[in-house]
Amino acid sequence: SHYENLPDGWCVCSFKDVFNITMGSSPEGVTLNYENDGIEFHQGKINFTDKYLASSNICTNVPTKFGAAFSILLCVRAPVGVVNITERTICIGRGLCALLPKQNIDLMYAFYAMQTYQNIFEAKATGTTFKAINGGTIRDEIFLLPPYLEQIRIREKLDEIWSRIDSISAEL
């Protein structure tokens, strides 16, 4: 019911309306190597930083699923809901999902918004050995979308706040 009170121009969408969604699929283990042969492979959050994906020393010459450059990577297995941005095309395994923002969706706005979904996805995760979410859960999740210029305004304000926090942290 609180969605009825959205500001003018905002809309209630689902993730499938906002993102091109690619669920990961791990290549055969024999195709993985540490010799920089093929495309960089990522299975989970091991190379996540605060914002941008760090390089992996694991590659595959038989990739299965790709996370496109400038996609948001979402952990779909424990820990569920953690996000990062890839600035390059990579191969993604079963532990990740790539969310490529569609036209008129600001990448950084979407990244900041995605950070608020960790608890939601954790609550929806199922499994006994380890918790996970599936493609249907992701595709059907609600995403509140402001107009493009409002996305930019929100992103710029968040960038300013994070910059201040970084400055304060550096002084401590």
PDB file of C-alpha atoms in Angstrom, residues 73-77 79-83 114-115 117-119 121-122 133:
ATOM      1  CA  LEU A  73      26.967  -8.574 -10.092  1.00  0.00           C
ATOM      2  CA  LEU A  74      24.599 -10.053  -7.518  1.00  0.00           C
ATOM      3  CA  CYS A  75      25.581 -12.946  -5.259  1.00  0.00           C
ATOM      4  CA  VAL A  76      22.803 -15.519  -5.498  1.00  0.00           C
ATOM      5  CA  ARG A  77      24.408 -18.016  -3.103  1.00  0.00           C
ATOM      6  CA  PRO A  79      26.116 -14.682   1.039  1.00  0.00           C
ATOM      7  CA  VAL A  80      22.959 -13.773  -0.853  1.00  0.00           C
ATOM      8  CA  GLY A  81      22.394 -10.192  -1.990  1.00  0.00           C
ATOM      9  CA  VAL A  82      25.924  -8.763  -1.979  1.00  0.00           C
ATOM     10  CA  VAL A  83      26.583  -6.583  -5.063  1.00  0.00           C
ATOM     11  CA  MET A 114      20.669  -2.747  -5.207  1.00  0.00           C
ATOM     12  CA  GLN A 115      22.598  -2.378  -1.959  1.00  0.00           C
ATOM     13  CA  TYR A 117      18.060  -5.423  -1.356  1.00  0.00           C
ATOM     14  CA  GLN A 118      20.484  -7.648   0.565  1.00  0.00           C
ATOM     15  CA  ASN A 119      18.120  -8.242   3.498  1.00  0.00           C
ATOM     16  CA  PHE A 121      17.023 -11.412  -0.873  1.00  0.00           C
ATOM     17  CA  GLU A 122      18.432 -13.064   2.259  1.00  0.00           C
ATOM     18  CA  ILE A 133      17.892 -17.362  -4.614  1.00  0.00           C
TER      19      ILE A 133
END
